[in-house]
Amino acid sequence: MEWSQEPAPVALRARGDVFRMASGFMAAQVAGSAARLRVMDRIGDGERTAEALAAECGTDAQAMLRLLRAMAALGLLAENAPGRFSPTVAGSLLRTDLPGSVHAFVLMLTDPALTRAWEHLEVSIRTGRTAFDGVFGTDFFSYLGEDAELSARFNTAMSDTTRATAAALPEYCDFGRFRTVVDVGGGDGTLLAQVLSAHPALRGIVFDTHEGLAQTEETLRRAGVGERCSLASGDFFAAVPGGGDLYLLKSVLHDWDDERAVTILGNCRRVIPGHGRLLIIEPVLPATVDASVPAILYLNDLNMLVNLGGRERTRAEFAALCERAGFTLASVTPLWPPHEFSLIEAVPAPPGDGAAR
């Protein structure tokens, strides 16, 4: 049916939906500016005036009022009286001092290092190539390695987004059947710290680059599991540490194309014992687009294309990667909402099966 033939209310709602999509970058920058100015930290649990916040932030008072009103329109603040604002539940997530904070994640997503390449989405669609490399002259992770501040922000953002999944993970997997867990690409150790805390007999290894491990020792110490967990730095495209009977890969494979993902999996296969298990923790897309997963996963799939060269995958695509690397996909268990991840368990294929040895 042509747009002009739609009933007026339906057509108008559709028009509004498209306008909101097209202006989405504006909403993102509102959230990013609020995070950089630490507006929600300054408001805290109470109520503040636009004038007071402007003075504290060192901004123009009228411009600050307009920012705060945009935040209120987006549901981050409530304007209780003209120029007086208090936080909403959503807005409080931009505080840095509360559990569940997404402050670092918002800073990361609105950083020019990620947004500039999105201006070249059409180039990536036409060519299938990552726009970031052309814009910055290097790949995302090499760029990250040269910028200590951005690298720290990235690590914090990944830790923040991992924390909720880490808390839920022990409910979905019987870690008690294993002796040593190797978290490949484990970053600051947030995930493994939670697993070790829930299973006192378990030992662990966090494996990542030198930059990725910058905050890991402190994370493990705070969790009280430092004595049961060691750190190993290296390149998972070259090798991964042996000695584990469970290997974890959380939010790793989606950063890479199929060939490099198979390389990572193959290196895990070379060191995992026959009775061992591989647990991949990533979103799993349905075979066709439906309401079973949020739209953000498809936007993130494009972000992988634009900025990193990776992709989100379906169950069949994960099964194919595992088979090429010498694993057999055993099960896929979605975590309950609001989690967007699934637990993909794979077992070593019998000798002679698969590609990696």
mmCIF file of C-alpha atoms in Angstrom:
data_model
loop_
_atom_site.group_PDB
_atom_site.id
_atom_site.type_symbol
_atom_site.label_atom_id
_atom_site.label_comp_id
_atom_site.label_asym_id
_atom_site.label_seq_id
_atom_site.Cartn_x
_atom_site.Cartn_y
_atom_site.Cartn_z
ATOM 1 C CA MET A 1 0.000 0.000 0.000
ATOM 2 C CA GLU A 2 1.318 3.453 -0.905
ATOM 3 C CA TRP A 3 1.946 5.921 1.931
ATOM 4 C CA SER A 4 -0.828 8.241 0.694
ATOM 5 C CA GLN A 5 -3.347 5.398 0.940
ATOM 6 C CA GLU A 6 -2.650 4.664 4.608
ATOM 7 C CA PRO A 7 -5.193 5.891 7.178
ATOM 8 C CA ALA A 8 -4.102 9.330 8.375
ATOM 9 C CA PRO A 9 -3.210 8.367 11.997
ATOM 10 C CA VAL A 10 -1.129 5.394 10.805
ATOM 11 C CA ALA A 11 0.671 7.491 8.213
ATOM 12 C CA LEU A 12 1.407 10.239 10.709
ATOM 13 C CA ARG A 13 2.787 7.778 13.258
ATOM 14 C CA ALA A 14 4.969 6.234 10.564
ATOM 15 C CA ARG A 15 6.215 9.706 9.606
ATOM 16 C CA GLY A 16 7.078 10.389 13.233
ATOM 17 C CA ASP A 17 8.917 7.073 13.500
ATOM 18 C CA VAL A 18 11.082 7.917 10.491
ATOM 19 C CA PHE A 19 11.798 11.413 11.824
ATOM 20 C CA ARG A 20 12.913 9.925 15.149
ATOM 21 C CA MET A 21 15.244 7.541 13.340
ATOM 22 C CA ALA A 22 16.759 10.325 11.253
ATOM 23 C CA SER A 23 17.300 12.527 14.307
ATOM 24 C CA GLY A 24 18.646 9.740 16.490
ATOM 25 C CA PHE A 25 22.189 11.095 16.270
ATOM 26 C CA MET A 26 20.973 14.267 18.010
ATOM 27 C CA ALA A 27 19.616 12.295 20.966
ATOM 28 C CA ALA A 28 22.910 10.412 21.163
ATOM 29 C CA GLN A 29 24.860 13.661 21.376
ATOM 30 C CA VAL A 30 22.521 14.968 24.083
ATOM 31 C CA ALA A 31 23.325 11.907 26.171
ATOM 32 C CA GLY A 32 27.024 12.163 25.315
ATOM 33 C CA SER A 33 27.250 15.844 26.257
ATOM 34 C CA ALA A 34 25.401 15.171 29.514
ATOM 35 C CA ALA A 35 27.864 12.388 30.291
ATOM 36 C CA ARG A 36 30.913 14.532 29.482
ATOM 37 C CA LEU A 37 29.600 17.392 31.606
ATOM 38 C CA ARG A 38 28.657 14.894 34.362
ATOM 39 C CA VAL A 39 25.245 16.528 34.632
ATOM 40 C CA MET A 40 23.682 13.596 36.466
ATOM 41 C CA ASP A 41 26.528 13.380 39.001
ATOM 42 C CA ARG A 42 26.007 17.066 39.767
ATOM 43 C CA ILE A 43 22.244 16.677 40.202
ATOM 44 C CA GLY A 44 22.575 13.534 42.314
ATOM 45 C CA ASP A 45 19.354 12.424 43.994
ATOM 46 C CA GLY A 46 17.932 15.913 44.400
ATOM 47 C CA GLU A 47 16.809 18.851 42.296
ATOM 48 C CA ARG A 48 18.987 21.493 40.651
ATOM 49 C CA THR A 49 18.342 24.640 38.663
ATOM 50 C CA ALA A 50 19.695 25.191 35.194
ATOM 51 C CA GLU A 51 21.498 28.314 36.428
ATOM 52 C CA ALA A 52 23.297 26.441 39.210
ATOM 53 C CA LEU A 53 24.331 23.629 36.880
ATOM 54 C CA ALA A 54 25.574 26.087 34.275
ATOM 55 C CA ALA A 55 27.713 27.847 36.877
ATOM 56 C CA GLU A 56 29.117 24.546 38.125
ATOM 57 C CA CYS A 57 29.839 23.217 34.629
ATOM 58 C CA GLY A 58 31.169 26.518 33.316
ATOM 59 C CA THR A 59 28.627 26.687 30.482
ATOM 60 C CA ASP A 60 26.258 29.254 29.042
ATOM 61 C CA ALA A 61 23.144 29.369 31.237
ATOM 62 C CA GLN A 62 20.590 29.539 28.417
ATOM 63 C CA ALA A 63 22.307 26.748 26.492
ATOM 64 C CA MET A 64 22.395 24.591 29.626
ATOM 65 C CA LEU A 65 18.656 25.129 30.106
ATOM 66 C CA ARG A 66 18.042 23.974 26.549
ATOM 67 C CA LEU A 67 20.218 20.878 27.062
ATOM 68 C CA LEU A 68 18.372 19.995 30.275
ATOM 69 C CA ARG A 69 14.990 20.433 28.599
ATOM 70 C CA ALA A 70 16.084 18.159 25.753
ATOM 71 C CA MET A 71 17.159 15.611 28.377
ATOM 72 C CA ALA A 72 13.736 15.937 30.002
ATOM 73 C CA ALA A 73 11.998 15.427 26.664
ATOM 74 C CA LEU A 74 14.068 12.275 26.158
ATOM 75 C CA GLY A 75 13.135 10.928 29.586
ATOM 76 C CA LEU A 76 16.462 11.496 31.328
ATOM 77 C CA LEU A 77 15.211 14.304 33.579
ATOM 78 C CA ALA A 78 11.941 15.693 34.921
ATOM 79 C CA GLU A 79 11.342 19.452 34.858
ATOM 80 C CA ASN A 80 9.407 19.959 38.094
ATOM 81 C CA ALA A 81 9.088 23.723 37.701
ATOM 82 C CA PRO A 82 10.470 26.098 35.079
ATOM 83 C CA GLY A 83 14.254 25.608 35.080
ATOM 84 C CA ARG A 84 14.286 23.070 37.966
ATOM 85 C CA PHE A 85 15.226 19.477 37.187
ATOM 86 C CA SER A 86 15.467 16.118 38.959
ATOM 87 C CA PRO A 87 16.676 12.730 37.677
ATOM 88 C CA THR A 88 14.586 9.914 36.279
ATOM 89 C CA VAL A 89 15.542 6.245 36.610
ATOM 90 C CA ALA A 90 16.944 6.323 33.075
ATOM 91 C CA GLY A 91 18.874 9.536 33.709
ATOM 92 C CA SER A 92 20.430 8.134 36.871
ATOM 93 C CA LEU A 93 22.152 5.516 34.739
ATOM 94 C CA LEU A 94 24.412 8.332 33.526
ATOM 95 C CA ARG A 95 25.807 8.781 37.033
ATOM 96 C CA THR A 96 29.278 7.396 37.620
ATOM 97 C CA ASP A 97 28.718 6.330 41.236
ATOM 98 C CA LEU A 98 25.718 3.999 40.956
ATOM 99 C CA PRO A 99 25.546 0.283 40.126
ATOM 100 C CA GLY A 100 24.480 -0.320 36.556
ATOM 101 C CA SER A 101 26.006 2.937 35.315
ATOM 102 C CA VAL A 102 26.232 3.305 31.542
ATOM 103 C CA HIS A 103 28.255 6.521 31.758
ATOM 104 C CA ALA A 104 31.424 5.040 30.256
ATOM 105 C CA PHE A 105 29.461 3.215 27.566
ATOM 106 C CA VAL A 106 27.732 6.442 26.473
ATOM 107 C CA LEU A 107 31.069 8.271 26.434
ATOM 108 C CA MET A 108 32.506 5.507 24.264
ATOM 109 C CA LEU A 109 29.618 5.343 21.793
ATOM 110 C CA THR A 110 29.578 9.122 21.316
ATOM 111 C CA ASP A 111 33.359 9.497 21.022
ATOM 112 C CA PRO A 112 34.524 10.736 17.595
ATOM 113 C CA ALA A 113 36.595 7.559 17.335
ATOM 114 C CA LEU A 114 33.334 5.681 16.824
ATOM 115 C CA THR A 115 31.022 8.298 15.360
ATOM 116 C CA ARG A 116 33.246 9.566 12.542
ATOM 117 C CA ALA A 117 33.333 6.218 10.749
ATOM 118 C CA TRP A 118 29.529 6.035 10.879
ATOM 119 C CA GLU A 119 29.459 9.003 8.497
ATOM 120 C CA HIS A 120 30.829 6.536 5.951
ATOM 121 C CA LEU A 121 28.300 3.744 6.515
ATOM 122 C CA GLU A 122 27.290 3.867 2.868
ATOM 123 C CA VAL A 123 30.910 3.226 1.847
ATOM 124 C CA SER A 124 30.970 0.130 4.051
ATOM 125 C CA ILE A 125 27.654 -1.039 2.582
ATOM 126 C CA ARG A 126 28.919 -0.575 -0.974
ATOM 127 C CA THR A 127 32.309 -2.208 -0.396
ATOM 128 C CA GLY A 128 31.811 -4.540 2.559
ATOM 129 C CA ARG A 129 34.908 -2.998 4.115
ATOM 130 C CA THR A 130 35.370 -1.381 7.528
ATOM 131 C CA ALA A 131 35.061 2.407 7.303
ATOM 132 C CA PHE A 132 37.148 3.046 10.443
ATOM 133 C CA ASP A 133 40.376 1.868 8.801
ATOM 134 C CA GLY A 134 39.980 4.319 5.933
ATOM 135 C CA VAL A 135 39.056 7.247 8.180
ATOM 136 C CA PHE A 136 41.835 6.774 10.745
ATOM 137 C CA GLY A 137 44.489 4.942 8.729
ATOM 138 C CA THR A 138 44.569 1.962 11.080
ATOM 139 C CA ASP A 139 42.240 -0.610 12.589
ATOM 140 C CA PHE A 140 40.176 0.105 15.699
ATOM 141 C CA PHE A 141 42.192 -1.933 18.194
ATOM 142 C CA SER A 142 45.536 -0.581 16.973
ATOM 143 C CA TYR A 143 44.110 2.924 17.334
ATOM 144 C CA LEU A 144 42.929 2.035 20.823
ATOM 145 C CA GLY A 145 46.398 0.809 21.753
ATOM 146 C CA GLU A 146 47.859 4.217 20.917
ATOM 147 C CA ASP A 147 45.356 6.198 23.014
ATOM 148 C CA ALA A 148 45.641 5.347 26.721
ATOM 149 C CA GLU A 149 42.657 7.470 27.741
ATOM 150 C CA LEU A 150 40.365 5.994 25.110
ATOM 151 C CA SER A 151 41.630 2.490 25.909
ATOM 152 C CA ALA A 152 40.799 2.971 29.600
ATOM 153 C CA ARG A 153 37.358 4.298 28.661
ATOM 154 C CA PHE A 154 36.791 1.298 26.398
ATOM 155 C CA ASN A 155 37.813 -1.128 29.165
ATOM 156 C CA THR A 156 35.467 0.582 31.628
ATOM 157 C CA ALA A 157 32.593 0.528 29.128
ATOM 158 C CA MET A 158 33.094 -3.168 28.453
ATOM 159 C CA SER A 159 33.263 -3.865 32.181
ATOM 160 C CA ASP A 160 30.038 -1.935 32.812
ATOM 161 C CA THR A 161 28.163 -3.805 30.095
ATOM 162 C CA THR A 162 29.585 -7.149 31.249
ATOM 163 C CA ARG A 163 28.665 -6.761 34.915
ATOM 164 C CA ALA A 164 24.963 -7.632 34.625
ATOM 165 C CA THR A 165 25.669 -10.621 32.389
ATOM 166 C CA ALA A 166 28.393 -11.788 34.750
ATOM 167 C CA ALA A 167 25.987 -11.711 37.696
ATOM 168 C CA ALA A 168 23.449 -13.834 35.813
ATOM 169 C CA LEU A 169 25.893 -16.297 34.274
ATOM 170 C CA PRO A 170 26.344 -18.700 37.232
ATOM 171 C CA GLU A 171 22.578 -19.333 37.177
ATOM 172 C CA TYR A 172 22.757 -20.661 33.630
ATOM 173 C CA CYS A 173 25.942 -22.736 33.648
ATOM 174 C CA ASP A 174 27.182 -25.439 36.042
ATOM 175 C CA PHE A 175 30.703 -24.167 36.553
ATOM 176 C CA GLY A 176 31.195 -26.636 39.410
ATOM 177 C CA ARG A 177 32.007 -29.419 36.926
ATOM 178 C CA PHE A 178 35.198 -27.629 35.843
ATOM 179 C CA ARG A 179 38.562 -27.062 37.506
ATOM 180 C CA THR A 180 40.126 -24.155 35.582
ATOM 181 C CA VAL A 181 38.384 -21.523 33.468
ATOM 182 C CA VAL A 182 40.312 -19.535 30.865
ATOM 183 C CA ASP A 183 38.607 -16.266 29.912
ATOM 184 C CA VAL A 184 39.975 -15.476 26.445
ATOM 185 C CA GLY A 185 39.824 -11.741 25.776
ATOM 186 C CA GLY A 186 38.672 -11.363 29.380
ATOM 187 C CA GLY A 187 39.546 -7.674 29.741
ATOM 188 C CA ASP A 188 39.491 -6.383 33.300
ATOM 189 C CA GLY A 189 38.284 -9.724 34.704
ATOM 190 C CA THR A 190 34.728 -8.645 35.578
ATOM 191 C CA LEU A 191 33.195 -11.815 34.133
ATOM 192 C CA LEU A 192 35.633 -14.305 35.591
ATOM 193 C CA ALA A 193 35.666 -12.583 38.992
ATOM 194 C CA GLN A 194 31.925 -13.184 39.272
ATOM 195 C CA VAL A 195 32.256 -16.832 38.246
ATOM 196 C CA LEU A 196 35.100 -17.502 40.695
ATOM 197 C CA SER A 197 33.224 -15.744 43.505
ATOM 198 C CA ALA A 198 30.286 -18.101 42.993
ATOM 199 C CA HIS A 199 32.503 -21.230 42.877
ATOM 200 C CA PRO A 200 35.247 -21.211 45.563
ATOM 201 C CA ALA A 201 36.925 -24.398 44.269
ATOM 202 C CA LEU A 202 37.381 -23.023 40.771
ATOM 203 C CA ARG A 203 40.575 -21.480 39.437
ATOM 204 C CA GLY A 204 40.924 -19.103 36.518
ATOM 205 C CA ILE A 205 43.138 -17.432 33.939
ATOM 206 C CA VAL A 206 42.336 -14.076 32.322
ATOM 207 C CA PHE A 207 43.973 -13.803 28.910
ATOM 208 C CA ASP A 208 44.116 -10.518 26.990
ATOM 209 C CA THR A 209 46.510 -7.968 25.548
ATOM 210 C CA HIS A 210 48.743 -5.954 27.843
ATOM 211 C CA GLU A 211 46.415 -2.956 27.451
ATOM 212 C CA GLY A 212 43.345 -5.092 28.065
ATOM 213 C CA LEU A 213 44.745 -6.347 31.369
ATOM 214 C CA ALA A 214 45.531 -2.879 32.733
ATOM 215 C CA GLN A 215 42.769 -2.971 35.391
ATOM 216 C CA THR A 216 42.398 -6.752 35.786
ATOM 217 C CA GLU A 217 44.524 -7.296 38.878
ATOM 218 C CA GLU A 218 42.570 -4.663 40.797
ATOM 219 C CA THR A 219 39.217 -6.141 39.714
ATOM 220 C CA LEU A 220 40.217 -9.590 40.920
ATOM 221 C CA ARG A 221 41.609 -8.207 44.168
ATOM 222 C CA ARG A 222 38.383 -6.334 44.947
ATOM 223 C CA ALA A 223 36.405 -9.506 44.303
ATOM 224 C CA GLY A 224 38.639 -11.470 46.680
ATOM 225 C CA VAL A 225 39.639 -14.021 44.023
ATOM 226 C CA GLY A 226 43.119 -12.766 43.110
ATOM 227 C CA GLU A 227 44.860 -15.777 44.653
ATOM 228 C CA ARG A 228 42.828 -18.165 42.493
ATOM 229 C CA CYS A 229 43.298 -16.357 39.210
ATOM 230 C CA SER A 230 46.363 -15.614 37.116
ATOM 231 C CA LEU A 231 46.881 -13.188 34.247
ATOM 232 C CA ALA A 232 48.353 -14.024 30.857
ATOM 233 C CA SER A 233 48.996 -11.480 28.123
ATOM 234 C CA GLY A 234 49.305 -12.265 24.463
ATOM 235 C CA ASP A 235 47.655 -12.355 21.059
ATOM 236 C CA PHE A 236 44.743 -14.763 20.651
ATOM 237 C CA PHE A 237 45.408 -14.862 16.920
ATOM 238 C CA ALA A 238 48.737 -16.539 17.731
ATOM 239 C CA ALA A 239 47.873 -18.799 20.675
ATOM 240 C CA VAL A 240 45.849 -19.022 23.884
ATOM 241 C CA PRO A 241 47.011 -20.423 27.229
ATOM 242 C CA GLY A 242 46.604 -24.116 27.950
ATOM 243 C CA GLY A 243 45.630 -25.625 31.273
ATOM 244 C CA GLY A 244 41.899 -24.983 31.268
ATOM 245 C CA ASP A 245 38.980 -27.364 30.912
ATOM 246 C CA LEU A 246 36.521 -24.522 30.219
ATOM 247 C CA TYR A 247 37.281 -21.695 27.785
ATOM 248 C CA LEU A 248 35.143 -18.541 27.761
ATOM 249 C CA LEU A 249 34.757 -16.132 24.859
ATOM 250 C CA LYS A 250 32.469 -13.235 25.737
ATOM 251 C CA SER A 251 31.871 -10.503 23.154
ATOM 252 C CA VAL A 252 35.021 -11.530 21.300
ATOM 253 C CA LEU A 253 34.001 -13.267 18.078
ATOM 254 C CA HIS A 254 31.617 -10.499 17.007
ATOM 255 C CA ASP A 255 34.606 -8.129 16.799
ATOM 256 C CA TRP A 256 36.084 -10.119 13.911
ATOM 257 C CA ASP A 257 35.280 -11.470 10.476
ATOM 258 C CA ASP A 258 34.743 -15.193 9.951
ATOM 259 C CA GLU A 259 38.353 -16.030 9.079
ATOM 260 C CA ARG A 260 39.792 -14.378 12.163
ATOM 261 C CA ALA A 261 37.003 -15.763 14.346
ATOM 262 C CA VAL A 262 37.907 -19.276 13.154
ATOM 263 C CA THR A 263 41.553 -18.549 13.990
ATOM 264 C CA ILE A 264 40.620 -17.650 17.580
ATOM 265 C CA LEU A 265 38.411 -20.724 17.917
ATOM 266 C CA GLY A 266 41.086 -22.913 16.353
ATOM 267 C CA ASN A 267 43.655 -21.736 18.885
ATOM 268 C CA CYS A 268 41.229 -22.649 21.672
ATOM 269 C CA ARG A 269 40.716 -26.067 20.072
ATOM 270 C CA ARG A 270 44.447 -26.745 20.038
ATOM 271 C CA VAL A 271 44.749 -26.488 23.823
ATOM 272 C CA ILE A 272 41.358 -27.643 25.103
ATOM 273 C CA PRO A 273 41.235 -31.234 26.391
ATOM 274 C CA GLY A 274 38.834 -33.741 24.876
ATOM 275 C CA HIS A 275 36.515 -33.499 27.884
ATOM 276 C CA GLY A 276 36.675 -29.698 27.925
ATOM 277 C CA ARG A 277 34.029 -27.204 26.920
ATOM 278 C CA LEU A 278 33.932 -23.882 25.081
ATOM 279 C CA LEU A 279 31.365 -21.291 26.160
ATOM 280 C CA ILE A 280 30.717 -18.432 23.728
ATOM 281 C CA ILE A 281 28.687 -15.567 25.213
ATOM 282 C CA GLU A 282 27.243 -13.347 22.496
ATOM 283 C CA PRO A 283 23.919 -12.223 21.061
ATOM 284 C CA VAL A 284 22.405 -14.734 18.644
ATOM 285 C CA LEU A 285 20.308 -13.270 15.846
ATOM 286 C CA PRO A 286 17.205 -15.130 14.663
ATOM 287 C CA ALA A 287 17.243 -16.625 11.169
ATOM 288 C CA THR A 288 14.894 -13.832 10.061
ATOM 289 C CA VAL A 289 14.210 -10.465 11.687
ATOM 290 C CA ASP A 290 11.448 -10.721 14.289
ATOM 291 C CA ALA A 291 10.589 -9.321 17.697
ATOM 292 C CA SER A 292 12.621 -11.906 19.617
ATOM 293 C CA VAL A 293 15.652 -9.588 19.858
ATOM 294 C CA PRO A 294 15.805 -5.782 20.161
ATOM 295 C CA ALA A 295 16.588 -3.598 17.155
ATOM 296 C CA ILE A 296 19.797 -2.427 18.840
ATOM 297 C CA LEU A 297 21.422 -5.763 17.965
ATOM 298 C CA TYR A 298 21.022 -5.039 14.264
ATOM 299 C CA LEU A 299 22.431 -1.548 14.749
ATOM 300 C CA ASN A 300 25.343 -3.097 16.623
ATOM 301 C CA ASP A 301 25.829 -5.485 13.708
ATOM 302 C CA LEU A 302 26.313 -2.441 11.474
ATOM 303 C CA ASN A 303 28.629 -0.902 14.083
ATOM 304 C CA MET A 304 30.776 -4.021 13.847
ATOM 305 C CA LEU A 305 30.927 -3.518 10.076
ATOM 306 C CA VAL A 306 31.679 0.205 10.238
ATOM 307 C CA ASN A 307 34.174 0.297 13.103
ATOM 308 C CA LEU A 308 35.666 -3.123 13.740
ATOM 309 C CA GLY A 309 35.106 -5.385 10.758
ATOM 310 C CA GLY A 310 33.168 -7.973 12.763
ATOM 311 C CA ARG A 311 29.521 -9.018 12.810
ATOM 312 C CA GLU A 312 26.672 -10.398 14.870
ATOM 313 C CA ARG A 313 25.651 -13.947 13.898
ATOM 314 C CA THR A 314 22.797 -16.436 13.798
ATOM 315 C CA ARG A 315 22.866 -19.872 15.388
ATOM 316 C CA ALA A 316 23.649 -21.457 12.024
ATOM 317 C CA GLU A 317 26.565 -19.080 11.511
ATOM 318 C CA PHE A 318 28.002 -19.866 14.954
ATOM 319 C CA ALA A 319 27.620 -23.588 14.222
ATOM 320 C CA ALA A 320 29.537 -23.166 10.965
ATOM 321 C CA LEU A 321 32.385 -21.292 12.694
ATOM 322 C CA CYS A 322 32.618 -23.958 15.385
ATOM 323 C CA GLU A 323 32.680 -26.773 12.829
ATOM 324 C CA ARG A 324 35.477 -25.126 10.856
ATOM 325 C CA ALA A 325 37.539 -24.822 14.048
ATOM 326 C CA GLY A 326 37.044 -28.394 15.243
ATOM 327 C CA PHE A 327 34.118 -27.909 17.621
ATOM 328 C CA THR A 328 30.539 -29.120 17.577
ATOM 329 C CA LEU A 329 27.853 -26.701 18.719
ATOM 330 C CA ALA A 330 26.027 -28.477 21.550
ATOM 331 C CA SER A 331 23.453 -25.949 22.763
ATOM 332 C CA VAL A 332 22.307 -22.338 22.651
ATOM 333 C CA THR A 333 20.655 -20.935 25.787
ATOM 334 C CA PRO A 334 19.276 -17.384 25.662
ATOM 335 C CA LEU A 335 19.548 -15.386 28.874
ATOM 336 C CA TRP A 336 16.276 -13.965 30.127
ATOM 337 C CA PRO A 337 15.560 -10.293 29.284
ATOM 338 C CA PRO A 338 16.836 -7.674 29.759
ATOM 339 C CA HIS A 339 19.993 -9.582 28.857
ATOM 340 C CA GLU A 340 20.659 -9.731 25.121
ATOM 341 C CA PHE A 341 23.173 -12.559 25.245
ATOM 342 C CA SER A 342 22.993 -16.301 24.709
ATOM 343 C CA LEU A 343 25.270 -19.029 26.040
ATOM 344 C CA ILE A 344 26.619 -21.038 23.131
ATOM 345 C CA GLU A 345 28.204 -24.253 24.377
ATOM 346 C CA ALA A 346 30.541 -26.163 22.065
ATOM 347 C CA VAL A 347 32.414 -29.421 22.549
ATOM 348 C CA PRO A 348 35.632 -30.590 20.888
ATOM 349 C CA ALA A 349 34.802 -32.610 17.790
ATOM 350 C CA PRO A 350 36.252 -36.128 17.593
ATOM 351 C CA PRO A 351 39.669 -36.451 15.909
ATOM 352 C CA GLY A 352 39.335 -36.199 12.164
ATOM 353 C CA ASP A 353 36.355 -33.812 12.302
ATOM 354 C CA GLY A 354 36.635 -30.049 11.805
ATOM 355 C CA ALA A 355 39.483 -27.980 10.424
ATOM 356 C CA ALA A 356 41.626 -26.945 13.410
ATOM 357 C CA ARG A 357 44.239 -29.237 14.884
#
